[in-house]
Amino acid sequence: MDDVSKPGRWLVDATFWLGHIALIVPFWLVDDFSNAPLWALPAVLVGLISLIVYFFAIGVFAHRMGRSAIVWGGLACLLSPLGVWGSYLASFFIEPRRSSQIAPLR
């Protein structure tokens, strides 16, 4: 039996959590966005950019596991915000395909 380990998923985890924290904190701490502090807008922008990078990161991770990057990244994006959580949770259960299961390119 081949020992196939999962590739590193640090970018998936980092962008997922950075995006959520950067979006939740401003909305949790700021009551009135007409008088928002200077840090609120950059925090929201960091959150949005992090989640956009997450879509690419989950696609790359899925591709390394032998799955379709377009399906994983695309569905996470199209089904946002629940698609982000769904793809993140599902990524813990994805098993790598062995080389014998992957059709060779011709």
N, CA, C and O atoms as a MOPAC input file, in Angstrom:
PM7 MOZYME 1SCF
protein

 N      0.85100 1    -1.18300 1     0.00000 1
 C      0.00000 1     0.00000 1     0.00000 1
 C      0.88900 1     1.23500 1     0.00000 1
 O      1.82000 1     1.34300 1     0.79700 1
 N      0.59400 1     2.15500 1    -0.89400 1
 C      1.39500 1     3.37700 1    -1.00300 1
 C      1.08700 1     4.32200 1     0.13800 1
 O     -0.06700 1     4.49900 1     0.52700 1
 N      2.14300 1     4.93000 1     0.67000 1
 C      1.94900 1     5.92600 1     1.71300 1
 C      1.88900 1     7.29400 1     1.04900 1
 O      2.91700 1     7.86900 1     0.69300 1
 N      0.68200 1     7.80500 1     0.88800 1
 C      0.48200 1     9.09700 1     0.23200 1
 C      0.04700 1    10.08300 1     1.30200 1
 O     -1.01100 1     9.92100 1     1.90900 1
 N      0.85200 1    11.09000 1     1.53000 1
 C      0.48700 1    12.08300 1     2.54300 1
 C     -0.15800 1    13.28500 1     1.87300 1
 O      0.04200 1    13.54200 1     0.68600 1
 N     -0.92600 1    14.00500 1     2.65300 1
 C     -1.58800 1    15.19500 1     2.13200 1
 C     -0.56500 1    16.31100 1     1.96200 1
 O      0.30700 1    16.48600 1     2.81200 1
 N     -0.66400 1    17.06500 1     0.87600 1
 C      0.25500 1    18.19200 1     0.70900 1
 C     -0.05800 1    19.28400 1     1.72400 1
 O     -1.13200 1    19.30000 1     2.32500 1
 N      0.87500 1    20.18100 1     1.90600 1
 C      0.68800 1    21.26400 1     2.85900 1
 C     -0.54200 1    22.10200 1     2.55400 1
 O     -0.82700 1    22.42300 1     1.40100 1
 N     -1.24400 1    22.44000 1     3.58600 1
 C     -2.46900 1    23.20700 1     3.40500 1
 C     -2.41100 1    24.51400 1     4.17700 1
 O     -3.44700 1    25.07200 1     4.53600 1
 N     -1.20600 1    25.00300 1     4.43200 1
 C     -1.04700 1    26.20200 1     5.25600 1
 C     -1.71500 1    27.40700 1     4.62000 1
 O     -2.28300 1    28.23100 1     5.33700 1
 N     -1.66900 1    27.54400 1     3.28400 1
 C     -2.29000 1    28.70400 1     2.63300 1
 C     -3.81500 1    28.63000 1     2.73400 1
 O     -4.47400 1    29.65400 1     2.90700 1
 N     -4.36600 1    27.44400 1     2.62900 1
 C     -5.82200 1    27.27600 1     2.77500 1
 C     -6.25200 1    27.72000 1     4.17200 1
 O     -7.19100 1    28.50200 1     4.32400 1
 N     -5.55600 1    27.21300 1     5.19000 1
 C     -5.90500 1    27.57200 1     6.57000 1
 C     -5.68600 1    29.05900 1     6.84300 1
 O     -6.53300 1    29.71300 1     7.45200 1
 N     -4.55800 1    29.58700 1     6.39700 1
 C     -4.22100 1    30.99100 1     6.68100 1
 C     -5.22400 1    31.94400 1     6.03900 1
 O     -5.69900 1    32.87100 1     6.69600 1
 N     -5.55200 1    31.73100 1     4.77200 1
 C     -6.47200 1    32.65200 1     4.09200 1
 C     -7.89800 1    32.50000 1     4.62000 1
 O     -8.63600 1    33.48200 1     4.70600 1
 N     -8.28400 1    31.28900 1     4.97100 1
 C     -9.62600 1    31.07600 1     5.51600 1
 C     -9.79800 1    31.84800 1     6.82500 1
 O    -10.74900 1    32.61400 1     6.98000 1
 N     -8.87500 1    31.64300 1     7.76000 1
 C     -9.02000 1    32.27600 1     9.06700 1
 C     -8.73600 1    33.77400 1     9.03200 1
 O     -9.42000 1    34.54400 1     9.70500 1
 N     -7.74200 1    34.19900 1     8.26100 1
 C     -7.46900 1    35.63400 1     8.14400 1
 C     -8.66400 1    36.36300 1     7.53800 1
 O     -9.05000 1    37.43300 1     8.00700 1
 N     -9.24100 1    35.78500 1     6.50300 1
 C    -10.41100 1    36.40000 1     5.87800 1
 C    -11.58800 1    36.53000 1     6.82300 1
 O    -12.24400 1    37.57000 1     6.86400 1
 N    -11.85800 1    35.48500 1     7.58000 1
 C    -12.99800 1    35.54300 1     8.49300 1
 C    -12.75400 1    36.47900 1     9.66900 1
 O    -13.63800 1    37.24800 1    10.04400 1
 N    -11.58000 1    36.41900 1    10.24200 1
 C    -11.28000 1    37.30400 1    11.37300 1
 C    -11.28200 1    38.76200 1    10.93700 1
 O    -11.81400 1    39.62300 1    11.63800 1
 N    -10.68000 1    39.04100 1     9.76800 1
 C    -10.60800 1    40.42600 1     9.28900 1
 C    -11.97800 1    40.97500 1     8.91100 1
 O    -12.16100 1    42.19200 1     8.90300 1
 N    -12.93200 1    40.12900 1     8.60000 1
 C    -14.28300 1    40.60600 1     8.29600 1
 C    -15.16800 1    40.67600 1     9.53500 1
 O    -16.01800 1    41.56100 1     9.63900 1
 N    -14.98100 1    39.76700 1    10.45900 1
 C    -15.85300 1    39.73000 1    11.63600 1
 C    -15.51200 1    40.83600 1    12.63200 1
 O    -16.41400 1    41.47200 1    13.17700 1
 N    -14.23700 1    41.07100 1    12.87300 1
 C    -13.82400 1    42.03400 1    13.89900 1
 C    -14.36700 1    43.44700 1    13.63400 1
 O    -14.92700 1    44.04800 1    14.55100 1
 N    -14.22700 1    44.00800 1    12.41000 1
 C    -14.77700 1    45.36600 1    12.21400 1
 C    -16.28300 1    45.44400 1    12.41900 1
 O    -16.78000 1    46.41100 1    12.99700 1
 N    -17.01500 1    44.43400 1    11.95200 1
 C    -18.46300 1    44.47300 1    12.10800 1
 C    -18.89100 1    44.21900 1    13.54700 1
 O    -19.98800 1    44.60300 1    13.95000 1
 N    -18.04400 1    43.58700 1    14.30100 1
 C    -18.34400 1    43.31600 1    15.70800 1
 C    -18.01300 1    44.51600 1    16.58700 1
 O    -18.72600 1    44.79100 1    17.55300 1
 N    -16.94300 1    45.23000 1    16.26600 1
 C    -16.49800 1    46.33100 1    17.12100 1
 C    -17.02200 1    47.70400 1    16.70700 1
 O    -17.05900 1    48.61800 1    17.53100 1
 N    -17.42100 1    47.86500 1    15.46700 1
 C    -17.85300 1    49.18200 1    14.97900 1
 C    -19.37600 1    49.20800 1    14.93700 1
 O    -20.01000 1    48.38500 1    14.27700 1
 N    -19.94700 1    50.16900 1    15.65500 1
 C    -21.40500 1    50.30900 1    15.68900 1
 C    -21.92800 1    51.15300 1    14.53600 1
 O    -22.96100 1    50.83800 1    13.94500 1
 N    -21.21700 1    52.21800 1    14.22000 1
 C    -21.67800 1    53.17400 1    13.22100 1
 C    -20.59800 1    53.31400 1    12.14700 1
 O    -19.54800 1    53.90500 1    12.39700 1
 N    -20.85000 1    52.77900 1    10.96600 1
 C    -19.83600 1    52.81900 1     9.91200 1
 C    -19.71900 1    54.18500 1     9.24800 1
 O    -18.80300 1    54.40200 1     8.45500 1
 N    -20.62900 1    55.11500 1     9.55600 1
 C    -20.45100 1    56.46800 1     9.03000 1
 C    -19.32600 1    57.18300 1     9.78800 1
 O    -18.71000 1    58.10400 1     9.25200 1
 N    -19.05600 1    56.76800 1    11.02300 1
 C    -17.94400 1    57.30800 1    11.80700 1
 C    -16.96300 1    56.19100 1    12.16400 1
 O    -16.46300 1    56.13400 1    13.28800 1
 N    -16.69600 1    55.32200 1    11.22200 1
 C    -15.82400 1    54.17100 1    11.48600 1
 C    -14.38800 1    54.62100 1    11.69400 1
 O    -13.94900 1    55.58600 1    11.06800 1
 N    -13.65000 1    53.94100 1    12.56000 1
 C    -12.23400 1    54.27000 1    12.74500 1
 C    -11.43000 1    53.93700 1    11.48000 1
 O    -11.89300 1    53.20500 1    10.60500 1
 N    -10.23900 1    54.48200 1    11.41100 1
 C     -9.41800 1    54.32300 1    10.20200 1
 C     -9.02900 1    52.88100 1     9.92400 1
 O     -8.76800 1    52.54000 1     8.77100 1
 N     -8.98200 1    52.03800 1    10.91500 1
 C     -8.55300 1    50.65700 1    10.71400 1
 C     -9.65900 1    49.77400 1    10.14000 1
 O     -9.36800 1    48.67200 1     9.67300 1
 N    -10.90500 1    50.21500 1    10.15800 1
 C    -12.02600 1    49.36200 1     9.75100 1
 C    -12.00600 1    49.05000 1     8.25900 1
 O    -12.18100 1    47.89300 1     7.87600 1
 N    -11.79700 1    50.04900 1     7.41100 1
 C    -11.80900 1    49.80900 1     5.96700 1
 C    -10.65400 1    48.91800 1     5.52600 1
 O    -10.88800 1    47.96800 1     4.77800 1
 N     -9.41200 1    49.17900 1     5.95500 1
 C     -8.33900 1    48.24900 1     5.57600 1
 C     -8.56900 1    46.82700 1     6.09000 1
 O     -8.20400 1    45.86200 1     5.41700 1
 N     -9.16400 1    46.68900 1     7.26200 1
 C     -9.43500 1    45.35200 1     7.79700 1
 C    -10.43800 1    44.61100 1     6.91400 1
 O    -10.26300 1    43.42500 1     6.63400 1
 N    -11.47700 1    45.30000 1     6.47900 1
 C    -12.47000 1    44.68600 1     5.59300 1
 C    -11.83500 1    44.33600 1     4.25000 1
 O    -12.12000 1    43.27400 1     3.69500 1
 N    -10.98400 1    45.20600 1     3.72200 1
 C    -10.30400 1    44.91200 1     2.45700 1
 C     -9.37500 1    43.71400 1     2.58600 1
 O     -9.31600 1    42.88000 1     1.68200 1
 N     -8.65200 1    43.61600 1     3.68900 1
 C     -7.78800 1    42.45400 1     3.92100 1
 C     -8.63400 1    41.18300 1     3.97400 1
 O     -8.24000 1    40.15200 1     3.43000 1
 N     -9.77900 1    41.25300 1     4.61800 1
 C    -10.67700 1    40.10200 1     4.69000 1
 C    -11.17500 1    39.66900 1     3.32700 1
 O    -11.17200 1    38.48000 1     3.00900 1
 N    -11.60200 1    40.62700 1     2.52200 1
 C    -12.10300 1    40.29100 1     1.18500 1
 C    -11.00800 1    39.72600 1     0.29700 1
 O    -11.23200 1    38.74700 1    -0.41500 1
 N     -9.82600 1    40.33100 1     0.32700 1
 C     -8.71000 1    39.84100 1    -0.48100 1
 C     -8.28500 1    38.45200 1    -0.01400 1
 O     -7.96300 1    37.59500 1    -0.83700 1
 N     -8.28000 1    38.22400 1     1.29000 1
 C     -7.91900 1    36.90300 1     1.82700 1
 C     -8.89300 1    35.83100 1     1.36000 1
 O     -8.47500 1    34.72100 1     1.02900 1
 N    -10.16900 1    36.14100 1     1.32900 1
 C    -11.14000 1    35.14700 1     0.88500 1
 C    -11.05400 1    34.90000 1    -0.61500 1
 O    -11.32300 1    33.78900 1    -1.07100 1
 N    -10.68400 1    35.91500 1    -1.38900 1
 C    -10.47300 1    35.70100 1    -2.82300 1
 C     -9.26300 1    34.79000 1    -3.03300 1
 O     -9.29500 1    33.89300 1    -3.87500 1
 N     -8.19600 1    35.02400 1    -2.26500 1
 C     -7.01800 1    34.15400 1    -2.34900 1
 C     -7.37700 1    32.74900 1    -1.87600 1
 O     -6.80900 1    31.77400 1    -2.36700 1
 N     -8.30900 1    32.63000 1    -0.93300 1
 C     -8.74200 1    31.31600 1    -0.45100 1
 C     -9.30800 1    30.47400 1    -1.59400 1
 O     -9.04000 1    29.27500 1    -1.67100 1
 N    -10.08400 1    31.08800 1    -2.47500 1
 C    -10.67000 1    30.33300 1    -3.58500 1
 C     -9.57800 1    29.70100 1    -4.44700 1
 O     -9.71300 1    28.56100 1    -4.89200 1
 N     -8.51100 1    30.43700 1    -4.67700 1
 C     -7.39400 1    29.88200 1    -5.44200 1
 C     -6.64100 1    28.83300 1    -4.62000 1
 O     -6.22400 1    27.80700 1    -5.15800 1
 N     -6.46700 1    29.08200 1    -3.33200 1
 C     -5.73000 1    28.15100 1    -2.47500 1
 C     -6.44500 1    26.81300 1    -2.35500 1
 O     -5.80200 1    25.76400 1    -2.39600 1
 N     -7.76900 1    26.83400 1    -2.20900 1
 C     -8.50400 1    25.56800 1    -2.10300 1
 C     -8.45900 1    24.83400 1    -3.43700 1
 O     -8.45100 1    23.60400 1    -3.46900 1
 N     -8.43100 1    25.57700 1    -4.53000 1
 C     -8.29300 1    24.94900 1    -5.84400 1
 C     -6.93800 1    24.28700 1    -6.02100 1
 O     -6.85600 1    23.16900 1    -6.53000 1
 N     -5.88200 1    24.96100 1    -5.61000 1
 C     -4.53300 1    24.38900 1    -5.69600 1
 C     -4.42500 1    23.15800 1    -4.80500 1
 O     -3.85900 1    22.14100 1    -5.20700 1
 N     -4.96500 1    23.25100 1    -3.60500 1
 C     -4.93500 1    22.10600 1    -2.68800 1
 C     -5.68300 1    20.91700 1    -3.29500 1
 O     -5.19200 1    19.78800 1    -3.26300 1
 N     -6.85300 1    21.16900 1    -3.83900 1
 C     -7.63100 1    20.08700 1    -4.45300 1
 C     -6.87600 1    19.48900 1    -5.64300 1
 O     -6.87500 1    18.27200 1    -5.83000 1
 N     -6.24400 1    20.33300 1    -6.43600 1
 C     -5.47600 1    19.83900 1    -7.58600 1
 C     -4.33000 1    18.93500 1    -7.13000 1
 O     -4.06900 1    17.90400 1    -7.75100 1
 N     -3.65000 1    19.31500 1    -6.05500 1
 C     -2.56000 1    18.49000 1    -5.52500 1
 C     -3.06800 1    17.16300 1    -4.97700 1
 O     -2.31900 1    16.18900 1    -4.89600 1
 N     -4.32100 1    17.13000 1    -4.60600 1
 C     -4.91400 1    15.89400 1    -4.10100 1
 C     -5.51300 1    15.05800 1    -5.23000 1
 O     -6.09400 1    14.00200 1    -4.98100 1
 N     -5.37200 1    15.52600 1    -6.46500 1
 C     -5.89600 1    14.78500 1    -7.60200 1
 C     -7.33200 1    15.09800 1    -7.93500 1
 O     -7.97500 1    14.34000 1    -8.66100 1
 N     -7.84900 1    16.18900 1    -7.42700 1
 C     -9.23200 1    16.59800 1    -7.69000 1
 C     -9.23800 1    17.81200 1    -8.61100 1
 O     -8.18600 1    18.37500 1    -8.91400 1
 N    -10.41000 1    18.20600 1    -9.04700 1
 C    -10.54500 1    19.33000 1    -9.96100 1
 C    -10.45800 1    20.65900 1    -9.21000 1
 O    -11.26000 1    20.94000 1    -8.32000 1
 N     -9.47600 1    21.46200 1    -9.58300 1
 C     -9.30500 1    22.77800 1    -8.95800 1
 C    -10.46500 1    23.69600 1    -9.30400 1
 O    -10.90500 1    24.48400 1    -8.46700 1
 N    -10.95700 1    23.60200 1   -10.51300 1
 C    -12.05200 1    24.47800 1   -10.95200 1
 C    -13.33200 1    24.15600 1   -10.18000 1
 O    -14.06600 1    25.06200 1    -9.78500 1
 N    -13.59500 1    22.88500 1    -9.97000 1
 C    -14.80000 1    22.50000 1    -9.22700 1
 C    -14.71100 1    22.97700 1    -7.78900 1
 O    -15.64800 1    23.59800 1    -7.28700 1
 N    -13.59300 1    22.69600 1    -7.11200 1
 C    -13.46800 1    23.06000 1    -5.69900 1
 C    -13.42900 1    24.57300 1    -5.50700 1
 O    -14.17900 1    25.10700 1    -4.69000 1
 N    -12.58100 1    25.26200 1    -6.23700 1
 C    -12.48700 1    26.71500 1    -6.09900 1
 C    -13.72000 1    27.42300 1    -6.62400 1
 O    -14.19900 1    28.38500 1    -6.02400 1
 N    -14.23200 1    26.93900 1    -7.75300 1
 C    -15.40900 1    27.55900 1    -8.36000 1
 C    -16.65700 1    27.40700 1    -7.53100 1
 O    -17.40500 1    28.36800 1    -7.34800 1
 N    -16.89400 1    26.20700 1    -7.02300 1
 C    -18.08300 1    26.00300 1    -6.18900 1
 C    -17.98200 1    26.76200 1    -4.87400 1
 O    -18.98300 1    27.27800 1    -4.37700 1
 N    -16.78000 1    26.83400 1    -4.30500 1
 C    -16.61800 1    27.60800 1    -3.07300 1
 C    -16.95900 1    29.07500 1    -3.32100 1
 O    -17.56200 1    29.73200 1    -2.47200 1
 N    -16.57100 1    29.58100 1    -4.48500 1
 C    -16.84800 1    30.98100 1    -4.82700 1
 C    -18.32500 1    31.18500 1    -5.15300 1
 O    -18.94800 1    32.12500 1    -4.65900 1
 N    -18.87800 1    30.31500 1    -5.97500 1
 C    -20.27400 1    30.47300 1    -6.39500 1
 C    -21.26300 1    30.29000 1    -5.24800 1
 O    -22.31400 1    30.93100 1    -5.21800 1
 N    -20.93100 1    29.43100 1    -4.32400 1
 C    -21.85000 1    29.15300 1    -3.22000 1
 C    -21.51500 1    29.93600 1    -1.95100 1
 O    -21.97300 1    29.58300 1    -0.86400 1
 N    -20.72300 1    30.99200 1    -2.08700 1
 C    -20.34400 1    31.80500 1    -0.92200 1
 C    -21.57900 1    32.38500 1    -0.26800 1
 O    -22.55700 1    32.67700 1    -0.95700 1
 N    -21.56300 1    32.55600 1     1.01400 1
 C    -20.54400 1    32.29300 1     2.01300 1
 C    -20.54500 1    30.85900 1     2.52000 1
 O    -19.55000 1    30.42500 1     3.10200 1
 N    -21.61800 1    30.11100 1     2.32300 1
 C    -21.65600 1    28.74200 1     2.83600 1
 C    -20.70000 1    27.82700 1     2.09300 1
 O    -20.22700 1    26.84100 1     2.65800 1
 N    -20.40400 1    28.13500 1     0.83000 1
 C    -19.45700 1    27.33200 1     0.06000 1
 C    -18.05500 1    27.39300 1     0.61400 1
 O    -17.29900 1    26.42600 1     0.51600 1
 N    -17.70100 1    28.52700 1     1.19600 1
 C    -16.37700 1    28.66900 1     1.80900 1
 C    -16.25400 1    27.71100 1     2.98900 1
 O    -15.26600 1    26.98800 1     3.11300 1
 N    -17.25600 1    27.71500 1     3.84500 1
 C    -17.23400 1    26.81600 1     5.00700 1
 C    -17.33600 1    25.36000 1     4.56500 1
 O    -16.64800 1    24.49600 1     5.11000 1
 N    -18.18300 1    25.08600 1     3.59200 1
 C    -18.32800 1    23.71100 1     3.10900 1
 C    -17.05600 1    23.16700 1     2.50800 1
 O    -16.67200 1    22.03100 1     2.78900 1
 N    -16.39100 1    23.96600 1     1.68000 1
 C    -15.15600 1    23.49600 1     1.05900 1
 C    -14.04200 1    23.36100 1     2.08500 1
 O    -13.21300 1    22.45600 1     1.98800 1
 N    -14.01800 1    24.25000 1     3.06200 1
 C    -12.98600 1    24.16700 1     4.09600 1
 C    -13.16400 1    22.89900 1     4.93100 1
 O    -12.19700 1    22.17800 1     5.18000 1
 N    -14.37900 1    22.62900 1     5.35700 1
 C    -14.63300 1    21.42600 1     6.15100 1
 C    -14.41000 1    20.16100 1     5.33000 1
 O    -13.86700 1    19.18000 1     5.83700 1
 N    -14.82500 1    20.17800 1     4.07000 1
 C    -14.64100 1    19.00000 1     3.22000 1
 C    -13.17300 1    18.74100 1     2.92400 1
 O    -12.78600 1    17.59800 1     2.68400 1
 N    -12.34900 1    19.78200 1     2.93500 1
 C    -10.93400 1    19.59600 1     2.62100 1
 C    -10.22100 1    18.73700 1     3.65800 1
 O     -9.16600 1    18.17400 1     3.36600 1
 N    -10.77500 1    18.62600 1     4.86100 1
 C    -10.17800 1    17.76300 1     5.87100 1
 C    -10.41800 1    16.28100 1     5.57000 1
 O     -9.69400 1    15.42000 1     6.07000 1
 N    -11.41600 1    15.98900 1     4.76900 1
 C    -11.78000 1    14.60200 1     4.49300 1
 C    -11.36500 1    14.13600 1     3.11100 1
 O    -11.52700 1    12.96000 1     2.78700 1
 N    -10.84000 1    15.01800 1     2.29800 1
 C    -10.42800 1    14.64600 1     0.95200 1
 C     -9.18800 1    13.75500 1     1.04000 1
 O     -8.21700 1    14.09100 1     1.71700 1
 N     -9.23500 1    12.64700 1     0.36500 1
 C     -8.10800 1    11.71300 1     0.34300 1
 C     -7.36800 1    11.86100 1    -0.98500 1
 O     -7.99200 1    12.02000 1    -2.03400 1
 N     -6.05300 1    11.80700 1    -0.93500 1
 C     -5.29600 1    11.92500 1    -2.18400 1
 C     -5.51900 1    10.71600 1    -3.06700 1
 O     -5.62300 1     9.58700 1    -2.58700 1
 N     -5.59000 1    10.96500 1    -4.36400 1
 C     -5.70400 1     9.86900 1    -5.32000 1
 C     -4.32600 1     9.28400 1    -5.54500 1
 O     -3.33600 1    10.00700 1    -5.66200 1
 N     -4.27800 1     7.99300 1    -5.60300 1
 C     -3.01900 1     7.33000 1    -5.89600 1
 C     -2.72600 1     7.47900 1    -7.38400 1
 O     -3.64500 1     7.69100 1    -8.17500 1
 N     -1.49400 1     7.37400 1    -7.76200 1
 C     -1.10800 1     7.56300 1    -9.15500 1
 C     -1.79400 1     6.57100 1   -10.07300 1
 O     -1.97300 1     6.85700 1   -11.25700 1
 N     -2.18500 1     5.40100 1    -9.55400 1
 C     -2.87200 1     4.42300 1   -10.38100 1
 C     -4.30900 1     4.83400 1   -10.67100 1
 O     -4.90800 1     4.32800 1   -11.62000 1
 N     -4.87600 1     5.73300 1    -9.88100 1
 C     -6.25400 1     6.17200 1   -10.07300 1
 C     -6.34300 1     7.37400 1   -11.01300 1
 O     -7.42400 1     7.69300 1   -11.51000 1
 N     -5.23900 1     8.02900 1   -11.25500 1
 C     -5.24800 1     9.22700 1   -12.09100 1
 C     -4.94400 1     8.82100 1   -13.52100 1
 O     -3.94300 1     8.15400 1   -13.78200 1
 N     -5.79600 1     9.21800 1   -14.44000 1
 C     -5.59800 1     8.87000 1   -15.85100 1
 C     -4.40800 1     9.65600 1   -16.39200 1
 O     -4.28100 1    10.84900 1   -16.11700 1
 N     -3.53700 1     9.00300 1   -17.15700 1
 C     -2.37200 1     9.71500 1   -17.70400 1
 C     -2.79600 1    10.70900 1   -18.78800 1
 O     -3.77800 1    10.49100 1   -19.49900 1
 N     -2.04900 1    11.78600 1   -18.89900 1
 C     -2.29400 1    12.77300 1   -19.94400 1
 C     -1.73200 1    12.24800 1   -21.25300 1
 O     -0.65600 1    11.65100 1   -21.27100 1
 N     -2.44500 1    12.46300 1   -22.33800 1
 C     -1.95700 1    12.01200 1   -23.66300 1
 C     -1.80000 1    13.17200 1   -24.57300 1
 O     -1.40300 1    13.00300 1   -25.72600 1

